[in-house]
């Protein structure tokens, strides 16, 4: 990068002393004083500012499609004219096919997040994991016509062993992780302010590592929102989902202020770490 800037500076110096020098003043007719006003105008040289490289951020929402929260998130993304990616579960696609259809219609990305998200099933064996991805892809393909090869392991890639990675690679699957955690699945429930703070701190930290931020949030699995006892796991889960939706505009504005472009996850997405 330094080399590039040095070259730009050198180019700028050459331009100032070369092509951009003022043309010679035309000779004044005999007997007339030198027409100073006719001297070539001084061309102001603009300082060469190196173009800022495109800064991408990936917003990702896991565990949906959810009949209640995903739509609210899509509305906010639409308000800002930006795209995100949704790591979806087959079990929730089967419950909410129309929500996945809307995600796709509005140009957002899809990540395969397994069929059930049930650790006992997903992590039973490498073959079981593959089967979970294939089942989720059947649900995705039922809506979009084709499955996706980008997957996010439930609970994160650290749960995958070498044999599983090898098997998935053989089948063309590509893992996508994250490097900015909103921590919006805290079992105690989390506030809007805490989610904003977690993401902002995470973004600034990942910038110091010069990595492309991939932000993990949750639109959440399908739940029955009625009758959650105060303080129960379900009530905390609902509070966290509502906090996440409420936090999203401020998170988007924070990223916009830092000149980020909102990209959709695909095969070219750089690894989180
Ligand atoms: Zn998940």
CSV table of C-alpha atoms in Angstrom, one decimal, residues 12 70 72 78 95 102 104 117 124 128 161 168 172 175 183 203 211 230 235 239-241 245 264:
chain,number,residue,atom,x,y,z
A,12,UNK,CA,2.0,13.7,-9.2
A,70,UNK,CA,-37.1,-11.7,9.8
A,72,UNK,CA,-38.8,-6.5,10.5
A,78,UNK,CA,-34.9,-2.0,2.7
A,95,UNK,CA,-42.5,-23.5,8.4
A,102,UNK,CA,-38.9,-12.6,0.4
A,104,UNK,CA,-34.3,-14.1,-2.0
A,117,UNK,CA,-29.5,-27.0,14.4
A,124,UNK,CA,-23.2,-37.1,15.6
A,128,UNK,CA,-24.7,-36.7,9.8
A,161,UNK,CA,-13.5,-31.9,13.4
A,168,UNK,CA,-17.7,-31.3,3.4
A,172,UNK,CA,-17.9,-28.7,-2.4
A,175,UNK,CA,-17.4,-22.7,5.6
A,183,UNK,CA,-23.6,-11.6,21.6
A,203,UNK,CA,-15.9,-3.6,14.3
A,211,UNK,CA,-9.8,-7.8,8.4
A,230,UNK,CA,-41.1,-13.6,32.9
A,235,UNK,CA,-38.8,-14.5,27.6
A,239,UNK,CA,-36.1,-9.8,24.6
A,240,UNK,CA,-32.9,-10.4,22.8
A,241,UNK,CA,-34.6,-10.7,19.4
A,245,UNK,CA,-34.2,-5.4,15.7
A,264,UNK,CA,-23.7,-10.4,0.4
